[in-house]
mmCIF file of C-alpha atoms in Angstrom:
data_model
loop_
_atom_site.group_PDB
_atom_site.id
_atom_site.type_symbol
_atom_site.label_atom_id
_atom_site.label_comp_id
_atom_site.label_asym_id
_atom_site.label_seq_id
_atom_site.Cartn_x
_atom_site.Cartn_y
_atom_site.Cartn_z
ATOM 1 C CA MET A 201 -0.020 -19.162 9.906
ATOM 2 C CA VAL A 202 -0.051 -19.347 13.963
ATOM 3 C CA ILE A 203 -1.808 -16.361 15.350
ATOM 4 C CA SER A 204 -0.613 -16.234 19.530
ATOM 5 C CA PRO A 205 -3.289 -17.165 21.771
ATOM 6 C CA ASP A 206 -4.153 -13.791 24.259
ATOM 7 C CA LYS A 207 -6.981 -12.601 26.814
ATOM 8 C CA GLY A 208 -8.890 -10.017 24.306
ATOM 9 C CA ASP A 209 -7.309 -9.007 21.364
ATOM 10 C CA GLY A 210 -3.865 -9.649 22.981
ATOM 11 C CA PHE A 211 -3.328 -5.753 22.453
ATOM 12 C CA PRO A 212 -2.245 -3.351 25.190
ATOM 13 C CA PRO A 213 -4.725 -0.183 25.019
ATOM 14 C CA PRO A 214 -5.023 2.516 22.502
ATOM 15 C CA ALA A 215 -1.878 5.079 22.699
ATOM 16 C CA THR A 216 0.475 7.515 20.442
ATOM 17 C CA ALA A 217 3.729 5.572 22.501
ATOM 18 C CA GLY A 218 4.936 1.758 22.962
ATOM 19 C CA THR A 219 6.983 1.028 25.675
ATOM 20 C CA VAL A 220 7.976 -2.857 23.454
ATOM 21 C CA LEU A 221 11.163 -2.555 20.995
ATOM 22 C CA PRO A 222 10.778 -4.598 17.903
ATOM 23 C CA PRO A 223 14.772 -6.432 16.998
ATOM 24 C CA SER A 224 16.335 -4.071 15.379
ATOM 25 C CA SER A 225 16.749 -0.357 15.911
ATOM 26 C CA PRO A 226 15.441 2.758 13.642
ATOM 27 C CA THR A 227 17.999 3.529 10.538
ATOM 28 C CA THR A 228 19.693 6.983 11.705
ATOM 29 C CA ARG A 229 18.496 10.095 8.553
ATOM 30 C CA SER A 230 20.471 12.966 7.514
ATOM 31 C CA PRO A 231 18.625 15.982 5.864
ATOM 32 C CA ASN A 232 18.832 15.265 2.168
ATOM 33 C CA ASN A 233 17.837 19.149 0.583
ATOM 34 C CA ASN A 234 18.696 18.390 -3.415
ATOM 35 C CA LEU A 235 15.649 16.445 -4.327
ATOM 36 C CA ALA A 236 18.571 15.902 -7.922
ATOM 37 C CA ASP A 237 21.252 14.295 -5.805
ATOM 38 C CA SER A 238 19.042 12.344 -2.861
ATOM 39 C CA PRO A 239 19.815 8.145 -2.540
ATOM 40 C CA GLY A 240 16.225 7.769 -3.979
ATOM 41 C CA GLY A 241 17.328 8.770 -8.095
ATOM 42 C CA LEU A 242 15.129 11.154 -7.490
ATOM 43 C CA ALA A 243 15.614 13.421 -10.209
ATOM 44 C CA ALA A 244 15.861 9.662 -12.265
ATOM 45 C CA THR A 245 12.586 9.537 -15.174
ATOM 46 C CA GLY A 246 11.704 6.856 -16.902
ATOM 47 C CA SER A 247 13.005 2.323 -15.816
ATOM 48 C CA ASP A 248 15.429 4.186 -13.108
ATOM 49 C CA THR A 249 12.481 5.609 -11.149
ATOM 50 C CA VAL A 250 8.954 5.452 -11.966
ATOM 51 C CA LEU A 251 6.483 7.321 -10.093
ATOM 52 C CA ALA A 252 2.466 6.690 -10.453
ATOM 53 C CA THR A 253 -0.914 8.619 -9.676
ATOM 54 C CA ALA A 254 -4.240 8.298 -10.377
ATOM 55 C CA GLY A 255 -7.820 8.657 -9.605
ATOM 56 C CA TYR A 256 -11.378 9.597 -10.450
ATOM 57 C CA ASP A 257 -10.121 11.396 -13.844
ATOM 58 C CA HIS A 258 -9.780 8.666 -15.841
ATOM 59 C CA THR A 259 -5.720 8.520 -15.680
ATOM 60 C CA ILE A 260 -2.577 7.407 -15.156
ATOM 61 C CA LYS A 261 0.274 9.715 -14.421
ATOM 62 C CA LEU A 262 4.633 9.415 -14.996
ATOM 63 C CA TRP A 263 6.832 12.150 -12.895
ATOM 64 C CA GLN A 264 9.732 13.091 -12.656
ATOM 65 C CA VAL A 265 10.501 13.268 -8.993
ATOM 66 C CA GLY A 266 12.842 15.632 -8.394
ATOM 67 C CA THR A 267 11.245 17.907 -10.486
ATOM 68 C CA ALA A 268 7.899 17.763 -10.417
ATOM 69 C CA LEU A 269 7.340 17.514 -13.949
ATOM 70 C CA CYS A 270 4.676 15.240 -15.676
ATOM 71 C CA PHE A 271 6.447 13.223 -18.909
ATOM 72 C CA LYS A 272 3.334 10.736 -19.783
ATOM 73 C CA THR A 273 -0.278 10.404 -19.331
ATOM 74 C CA PHE A 274 -1.873 6.817 -20.143
ATOM 75 C CA GLN A 275 -5.622 7.364 -20.836
ATOM 76 C CA HIS A 276 -7.989 4.305 -17.995
ATOM 77 C CA PRO A 277 -11.313 5.666 -19.983
ATOM 78 C CA ASP A 278 -13.625 2.502 -18.705
ATOM 79 C CA SER A 279 -13.238 3.500 -15.412
ATOM 80 C CA GLN A 280 -11.565 5.673 -11.844
ATOM 81 C CA VAL A 281 -8.016 3.612 -10.754
ATOM 82 C CA ASN A 282 -8.903 1.840 -7.134
ATOM 83 C CA ASP A 283 -5.278 1.191 -7.616
ATOM 84 C CA LEU A 284 -2.009 1.198 -8.840
ATOM 85 C CA ALA A 285 1.449 -1.103 -8.454
ATOM 86 C CA ILE A 286 4.163 -1.010 -10.700
ATOM 87 C CA SER A 287 6.658 -4.091 -11.783
ATOM 88 C CA PRO A 288 10.323 -4.972 -9.876
ATOM 89 C CA ASP A 289 11.901 -4.562 -13.255
ATOM 90 C CA ARG A 290 9.826 -0.895 -13.424
ATOM 91 C CA LYS A 291 9.052 -1.519 -17.040
ATOM 92 C CA SER A 292 4.924 -1.766 -16.426
ATOM 93 C CA VAL A 293 2.079 -0.089 -14.166
ATOM 94 C CA ALA A 294 -0.564 -1.830 -13.373
ATOM 95 C CA ALA A 295 -4.072 -0.848 -12.428
ATOM 96 C CA ALA A 296 -7.574 -2.030 -10.798
ATOM 97 C CA GLY A 297 -10.523 -0.321 -11.776
ATOM 98 C CA PHE A 298 -14.160 -1.233 -12.361
ATOM 99 C CA GLN A 299 -14.438 -5.220 -13.771
ATOM 100 C CA HIS A 300 -10.676 -4.655 -15.154
ATOM 101 C CA VAL A 301 -7.140 -4.869 -14.487
ATOM 102 C CA ARG A 302 -5.195 -2.803 -17.561
ATOM 103 C CA ILE A 303 -1.650 -3.455 -17.686
ATOM 104 C CA TYR A 304 -0.143 -0.746 -18.841
ATOM 105 C CA ASP A 305 3.951 -0.186 -20.911
ATOM 106 C CA VAL A 306 6.140 2.970 -18.799
ATOM 107 C CA GLN A 307 8.699 2.383 -21.829
ATOM 108 C CA GLY A 308 6.457 2.237 -24.802
ATOM 109 C CA SER A 309 4.951 5.325 -26.781
ATOM 110 C CA GLY A 310 0.661 4.431 -26.859
ATOM 111 C CA GLN A 311 -1.761 5.251 -23.808
ATOM 112 C CA SER A 312 -3.824 2.444 -24.583
ATOM 113 C CA PRO A 313 -2.979 -0.662 -22.697
ATOM 114 C CA ALA A 314 -0.864 -3.172 -23.237
ATOM 115 C CA VAL A 315 -2.591 -5.910 -21.077
ATOM 116 C CA ASN A 316 -6.121 -6.464 -20.220
ATOM 117 C CA PHE A 317 -7.020 -8.996 -17.002
ATOM 118 C CA GLU A 318 -11.579 -9.012 -18.146
ATOM 119 C CA GLY A 319 -13.845 -11.999 -16.313
ATOM 120 C CA LEU A 320 -14.564 -9.379 -13.978
ATOM 121 C CA THR A 321 -17.736 -8.654 -12.206
ATOM 122 C CA LYS A 322 -17.097 -5.462 -9.678
ATOM 123 C CA ASN A 323 -14.358 -3.155 -8.387
ATOM 124 C CA VAL A 324 -10.431 -4.065 -8.302
ATOM 125 C CA THR A 325 -9.764 -3.004 -4.989
ATOM 126 C CA CYS A 326 -6.132 -4.123 -4.833
ATOM 127 C CA ILE A 327 -3.271 -5.421 -6.925
ATOM 128 C CA GLY A 328 0.076 -6.296 -6.677
ATOM 129 C CA PHE A 329 3.332 -7.974 -7.963
ATOM 130 C CA ASN A 330 4.833 -10.770 -6.696
ATOM 131 C CA ARG A 331 8.829 -9.972 -6.516
ATOM 132 C CA ASP A 332 10.058 -11.606 -9.608
ATOM 133 C CA GLY A 333 7.046 -10.550 -11.700
ATOM 134 C CA GLN A 334 6.383 -13.252 -13.121
ATOM 135 C CA TRP A 335 2.965 -13.568 -12.152
ATOM 136 C CA MET A 336 0.214 -10.110 -9.771
ATOM 137 C CA PHE A 337 -2.432 -10.324 -7.963
ATOM 138 C CA SER A 338 -6.645 -8.627 -7.300
ATOM 139 C CA GLY A 339 -8.903 -8.112 -5.180
ATOM 140 C CA GLY A 340 -12.091 -6.190 -5.458
ATOM 141 C CA GLU A 341 -15.701 -6.666 -4.605
ATOM 142 C CA ASP A 342 -16.630 -9.588 -5.548
ATOM 143 C CA ASP A 343 -16.114 -11.258 -2.790
ATOM 144 C CA ASN A 344 -12.290 -13.306 -4.782
ATOM 145 C CA ALA A 345 -8.700 -12.984 -4.857
ATOM 146 C CA ARG A 346 -7.016 -13.616 -7.370
ATOM 147 C CA ILE A 347 -3.549 -15.350 -8.393
ATOM 148 C CA TRP A 348 -2.753 -13.492 -12.618
ATOM 149 C CA ASP A 349 -0.108 -15.318 -14.343
ATOM 150 C CA LEU A 350 1.900 -13.463 -15.929
ATOM 151 C CA ARG A 351 3.033 -15.542 -18.744
ATOM 152 C CA THR A 352 -0.816 -16.602 -19.897
ATOM 153 C CA ASN A 353 -2.579 -12.987 -18.761
ATOM 154 C CA ALA A 354 -4.735 -16.654 -17.145
ATOM 155 C CA THR A 355 -5.517 -16.060 -13.611
ATOM 156 C CA GLN A 356 -3.227 -19.683 -11.156
ATOM 157 C CA LYS A 357 -6.177 -20.071 -8.253
ATOM 158 C CA VAL A 358 -8.676 -18.070 -6.549
ATOM 159 C CA PHE A 359 -9.692 -17.488 -2.524
ATOM 160 C CA GLN A 360 -13.172 -16.315 -2.064
ATOM 161 C CA THR A 361 -14.376 -14.259 1.705
ATOM 162 C CA HIS A 362 -18.366 -15.648 0.544
ATOM 163 C CA SER A 363 -19.642 -12.966 2.591
ATOM 164 C CA SER A 364 -17.107 -9.636 2.346
ATOM 165 C CA PRO A 365 -16.510 -7.287 -0.123
ATOM 166 C CA ILE A 366 -12.148 -7.631 -0.043
ATOM 167 C CA THR A 367 -11.090 -4.231 0.579
ATOM 168 C CA CYS A 368 -7.022 -4.537 0.628
ATOM 169 C CA ALA A 369 -4.027 -7.000 0.137
ATOM 170 C CA THR A 370 -0.461 -7.497 0.936
ATOM 171 C CA LEU A 371 2.151 -10.644 -0.175
ATOM 172 C CA HIS A 372 4.863 -10.930 2.857
ATOM 173 C CA PRO A 373 7.971 -10.924 1.132
ATOM 174 C CA ASN A 374 8.866 -14.522 1.181
ATOM 175 C CA ASN A 375 5.494 -14.651 -2.092
ATOM 176 C CA THR A 376 3.716 -17.295 0.064
ATOM 177 C CA GLU A 377 1.691 -15.413 2.131
ATOM 178 C CA LEU A 378 -0.798 -13.366 1.163
ATOM 179 C CA ILE A 379 -2.912 -11.276 3.153
ATOM 180 C CA ILE A 380 -6.364 -9.822 3.159
ATOM 181 C CA ALA A 381 -9.561 -7.499 4.618
ATOM 182 C CA ASP A 382 -12.692 -7.533 3.989
ATOM 183 C CA GLN A 383 -15.390 -4.781 5.066
ATOM 184 C CA SER A 384 -16.848 -7.512 7.240
ATOM 185 C CA GLY A 385 -13.244 -6.726 9.816
ATOM 186 C CA THR A 386 -11.910 -10.408 8.932
ATOM 187 C CA ILE A 387 -8.440 -10.154 8.658
ATOM 188 C CA HIS A 388 -7.806 -13.719 6.180
ATOM 189 C CA LEU A 389 -4.209 -15.443 5.318
ATOM 190 C CA TRP A 390 -3.834 -17.227 2.413
ATOM 191 C CA ASN A 391 -0.916 -19.497 2.286
ATOM 192 C CA LEU A 392 -1.186 -20.217 -1.468
ATOM 193 C CA LYS A 393 1.604 -23.000 -1.230
ATOM 194 C CA ASN A 394 -0.914 -25.457 0.731
ATOM 195 C CA ASP A 395 -3.874 -22.769 0.478
ATOM 196 C CA LYS A 396 -4.414 -23.553 4.270
ATOM 197 C CA THR A 397 -5.986 -20.211 5.712
ATOM 198 C CA GLU A 398 -6.486 -17.934 9.507
ATOM 199 C CA GLN A 399 -8.562 -15.894 9.894
ATOM 200 C CA LEU A 400 -8.035 -12.670 12.138
ATOM 201 C CA ILE A 401 -10.438 -10.477 13.426
ATOM 202 C CA PRO A 402 -8.821 -7.540 15.205
ATOM 203 C CA ASP A 403 -11.914 -5.719 16.366
ATOM 204 C CA GLN A 404 -14.518 -7.374 18.010
ATOM 205 C CA SER A 405 -16.988 -5.076 18.569
ATOM 206 C CA GLY A 406 -17.782 -5.027 15.437
ATOM 207 C CA THR A 407 -17.984 -4.600 12.304
ATOM 208 C CA VAL A 408 -15.246 -2.608 11.493
ATOM 209 C CA PRO A 409 -14.628 -2.691 7.873
ATOM 210 C CA ILE A 410 -10.098 -3.299 7.468
ATOM 211 C CA GLN A 411 -8.987 0.089 4.854
ATOM 212 C CA ASP A 412 -6.285 -1.340 4.015
ATOM 213 C CA VAL A 413 -3.396 -3.768 4.817
ATOM 214 C CA ALA A 414 0.755 -3.224 4.733
ATOM 215 C CA ILE A 415 4.258 -5.639 5.964
ATOM 216 C CA ASP A 416 7.088 -4.347 6.154
ATOM 217 C CA PRO A 417 10.165 -5.289 2.909
ATOM 218 C CA SER A 418 12.046 -7.697 6.261
ATOM 219 C CA GLY A 419 8.331 -9.982 6.855
ATOM 220 C CA LYS A 420 8.613 -8.568 10.599
ATOM 221 C CA PHE A 421 6.044 -6.898 10.784
ATOM 222 C CA LEU A 422 1.844 -6.281 9.932
ATOM 223 C CA ALA A 423 -0.221 -3.428 10.175
ATOM 224 C CA ALA A 424 -3.617 -2.986 9.968
ATOM 225 C CA VAL A 425 -5.940 0.148 10.119
ATOM 226 C CA ASN A 426 -9.729 0.309 9.593
ATOM 227 C CA ASN A 427 -12.434 2.759 9.697
ATOM 228 C CA LYS A 428 -12.424 3.959 12.734
ATOM 229 C CA GLY A 429 -8.723 5.004 12.734
ATOM 230 C CA ASP A 430 -7.385 2.242 14.720
ATOM 231 C CA CYS A 431 -4.034 1.160 13.821
ATOM 232 C CA TYR A 432 -3.390 -2.434 14.754
ATOM 233 C CA ILE A 433 0.520 -4.157 14.537
ATOM 234 C CA TRP A 434 1.582 -7.300 15.135
ATOM 235 C CA THR A 435 5.036 -9.164 15.039
ATOM 236 C CA LEU A 436 6.541 -11.917 12.635
ATOM 237 C CA ASP A 437 8.527 -14.840 13.127
ATOM 238 C CA GLY A 438 9.646 -17.546 11.452
ATOM 239 C CA GLY A 439 9.794 -18.083 7.871
ATOM 240 C CA ASN A 440 12.432 -19.741 5.036
ATOM 241 C CA GLY A 441 10.184 -22.954 5.482
ATOM 242 C CA GLU A 442 8.570 -22.500 8.871
ATOM 243 C CA GLU A 443 5.135 -21.837 9.942
ATOM 244 C CA ILE A 444 5.108 -18.275 10.391
ATOM 245 C CA ARG A 445 3.706 -16.858 14.085
ATOM 246 C CA LEU A 446 1.599 -13.824 14.373
ATOM 247 C CA SER A 447 1.361 -11.901 18.238
ATOM 248 C CA PRO A 448 0.094 -8.552 18.875
ATOM 249 C CA PHE A 449 2.932 -5.006 18.843
ATOM 250 C CA HIS A 450 0.392 -2.325 19.497
ATOM 251 C CA ARG A 451 -2.129 -0.465 18.703
ATOM 252 C CA LEU A 452 -2.229 3.532 17.927
ATOM 253 C CA LYS A 453 -5.014 5.485 18.253
ATOM 254 C CA ALA A 454 -3.711 7.107 14.144
ATOM 255 C CA HIS A 455 -6.944 8.948 13.921
ATOM 256 C CA SER A 456 -9.636 10.771 14.915
ATOM 257 C CA ARG A 457 -11.483 9.631 11.494
ATOM 258 C CA TYR A 458 -11.426 7.320 8.484
ATOM 259 C CA ALA A 459 -7.715 5.956 8.153
ATOM 260 C CA LEU A 460 -7.175 4.565 3.756
ATOM 261 C CA THR A 461 -4.513 3.509 4.008
ATOM 262 C CA CYS A 462 -0.993 2.117 5.896
ATOM 263 C CA CYS A 463 2.808 1.445 4.506
ATOM 264 C CA PHE A 464 6.091 1.038 5.670
ATOM 265 C CA SER A 465 9.089 2.491 4.591
ATOM 266 C CA PRO A 466 12.044 0.842 2.589
ATOM 267 C CA ASP A 467 14.663 0.788 5.044
ATOM 268 C CA SER A 468 11.475 -1.129 7.824
ATOM 269 C CA SER A 469 11.980 1.363 10.986
ATOM 270 C CA LEU A 470 8.992 3.596 10.139
ATOM 271 C CA LEU A 471 5.065 2.985 9.281
ATOM 272 C CA ALA A 472 3.153 6.569 7.593
ATOM 273 C CA THR A 473 -0.934 6.006 7.982
ATOM 274 C CA THR A 474 -3.223 8.585 5.812
ATOM 275 C CA SER A 475 -6.161 9.389 6.908
ATOM 276 C CA ALA A 476 -10.403 11.325 5.549
ATOM 277 C CA ASP A 477 -8.961 14.001 8.678
ATOM 278 C CA GLN A 478 -6.285 15.644 6.065
ATOM 279 C CA THR A 479 -3.721 13.817 7.139
ATOM 280 C CA CYS A 480 -1.029 11.553 6.575
ATOM 281 C CA LYS A 481 1.082 10.502 9.996
ATOM 282 C CA ILE A 482 5.026 8.703 9.856
ATOM 283 C CA TRP A 483 5.161 6.539 12.715
ATOM 284 C CA LYS A 484 8.913 5.509 14.456
ATOM 285 C CA MET A 485 8.265 1.330 14.465
ATOM 286 C CA SER A 486 11.284 1.112 17.516
ATOM 287 C CA ASP A 487 9.020 2.606 20.172
ATOM 288 C CA SER A 488 5.163 3.725 18.043
ATOM 289 C CA SER A 489 5.902 7.350 18.698
ATOM 290 C CA LEU A 490 4.862 9.573 16.633
ATOM 291 C CA VAL A 491 7.614 11.356 14.523
ATOM 292 C CA ALA A 492 5.725 13.255 11.955
ATOM 293 C CA ASP A 493 1.983 14.371 10.546
ATOM 294 C CA LEU A 494 1.666 15.533 7.705
ATOM 295 C CA HIS A 495 -1.760 17.992 7.347
ATOM 296 C CA CYS A 496 -3.218 20.449 4.680
ATOM 297 C CA SER A 497 -5.867 22.092 5.127
ATOM 298 C CA GLY A 498 -5.950 22.442 1.782
ATOM 299 C CA GLN A 499 -5.907 18.204 1.494
ATOM 300 C CA ARG A 500 -8.916 16.656 2.898
ATOM 301 C CA TRP A 501 -9.204 12.616 2.352
ATOM 302 C CA VAL A 502 -5.445 11.777 1.791
ATOM 303 C CA TRP A 503 -5.845 9.064 0.022
ATOM 304 C CA SER A 504 -2.762 7.293 -0.207
ATOM 305 C CA ALA A 505 1.076 7.470 1.195
ATOM 306 C CA ALA A 506 4.234 5.627 -0.981
ATOM 307 C CA PHE A 507 7.870 5.841 0.932
ATOM 308 C CA THR A 508 10.826 7.669 -1.452
ATOM 309 C CA GLY A 509 13.568 4.645 -1.890
ATOM 310 C CA ASP A 510 15.617 5.965 0.590
ATOM 311 C CA SER A 511 13.298 6.572 3.975
ATOM 312 C CA GLN A 512 13.668 10.227 3.265
ATOM 313 C CA TYR A 513 10.847 10.991 1.689
ATOM 314 C CA ILE A 514 7.194 10.049 0.730
ATOM 315 C CA ILE A 515 4.625 10.906 -1.645
ATOM 316 C CA THR A 516 0.481 11.064 -0.459
ATOM 317 C CA ALA A 517 -2.464 11.550 -2.807
ATOM 318 C CA SER A 518 -5.095 12.861 -2.144
ATOM 319 C CA SER A 519 -8.949 14.286 -2.983
ATOM 320 C CA ASP A 520 -7.321 18.827 -3.410
ATOM 321 C CA ASN A 521 -5.978 16.939 -7.323
ATOM 322 C CA LEU A 522 -2.727 16.301 -5.885
ATOM 323 C CA ALA A 523 -0.116 14.851 -4.940
ATOM 324 C CA ARG A 524 3.305 16.599 -2.646
ATOM 325 C CA LEU A 525 6.120 15.506 -2.270
ATOM 326 C CA TRP A 526 7.226 15.094 2.199
ATOM 327 C CA SER A 527 10.595 15.526 3.898
ATOM 328 C CA LEU A 528 10.188 13.723 6.964
ATOM 329 C CA GLU A 529 13.742 15.979 7.919
ATOM 330 C CA THR A 530 11.751 18.940 7.766
ATOM 331 C CA ALA A 531 7.271 17.129 7.428
ATOM 332 C CA ARG A 532 7.805 20.008 5.236
ATOM 333 C CA THR A 533 6.470 19.598 1.210
ATOM 334 C CA GLU A 534 8.752 19.651 -1.304
ATOM 335 C CA ARG A 535 7.250 19.524 -4.498
ATOM 336 C CA GLU A 536 3.665 19.302 -6.050
ATOM 337 C CA TYR A 537 2.807 17.085 -8.638
ATOM 338 C CA ASN A 538 -0.236 19.494 -9.503
ATOM 339 C CA GLY A 539 -2.332 17.779 -13.401
ATOM 340 C CA HIS A 540 -4.724 15.699 -12.551
ATOM 341 C CA GLN A 541 -7.937 17.514 -12.426
ATOM 342 C CA LYS A 542 -10.207 15.224 -9.810
ATOM 343 C CA PRO A 543 -9.066 13.900 -6.676
ATOM 344 C CA VAL A 544 -5.573 11.845 -6.829
ATOM 345 C CA THR A 545 -6.852 8.195 -4.624
ATOM 346 C CA CYS A 546 -3.602 6.143 -5.259
ATOM 347 C CA VAL A 547 0.038 6.679 -5.548
ATOM 348 C CA ALA A 548 2.764 4.017 -6.751
ATOM 349 C CA TYR A 549 6.280 5.051 -6.561
ATOM 350 C CA ARG A 550 9.698 2.454 -8.096
ATOM 351 C CA ASP A 551 13.663 2.939 -8.110
ATOM 352 C CA PRO A 552 16.040 0.680 -8.205
ATOM 353 C CA SER A 553 16.613 0.682 -4.666
ATOM 354 C CA ILE A 554 13.312 -1.729 -3.204
ATOM 355 C CA LEU A 555 14.078 -4.888 -4.180
ATOM 356 C CA TYR A 556 10.556 -6.230 -2.531
#
């Protein structure tokens, strides 16, 4: 992966709107107030649509999205849950915790994990599946990112930062580049085929931890947020056997406090950022303008977010023990998922329309 040379960090001054247009225009939406009939399958259960939440109460809950009813609870007694991921076939939910990764059977009758990944020494902070569900990645506070073979449940590859705990990771849609970020503020670009790595430091002013990274489903944009509330966006060119080139696109002062997560909508037209400032903000990728500011004074920290497959709704997880479904058309809460006894720190969603 090649980083285009620029003066300074290559970004224009922080702003809430930009003037540079990406390759394509955003998708036009129309309001859909009937959640049971909405395109994302929001009333479905089981293997059709999976919504999972977890946090500090040592449980993982699966929900009927349209009715907000919890239909299954998995016990996770060893620790809090730091991250969740749903397999591409929607049959498994993986949970990252202290010194382990657990995989639960969505369709099974038991509450215990079906697979345990052991041998980790510290908190596992991030996990994810590859596109065909044959392997997973994880990163943690032991400074290591790992590739796990799900056929053998063994480690295939290990990448070490050597100096800093890993905070987050995301996989490029081409299933070749794993983007890893750490507490030193460094983003590592790891090519899984040739094991070559490049490093990128968005904020050169000092040690500014990166809290989350995300790549849009089209593979055109990379976003990162840090604990100063800044959001950096780069364009990605190349791929499909060619070396990927990364160029600065825009820098946003997204939040006044810690930014905690960022994620792209399935249609790649929107970027969501969440923060300790009680908000989840939605940004339009076509001009980096703010299109929705989802705010609730009771939410406190908004830890995580996930778009539904139709890009019309977003689900947030927050420290008031609730997950919420928001309509992006109205910027209002449509459903509350109430059942956790402690802060909800992670949310994962997948329906049949989500292929990445």
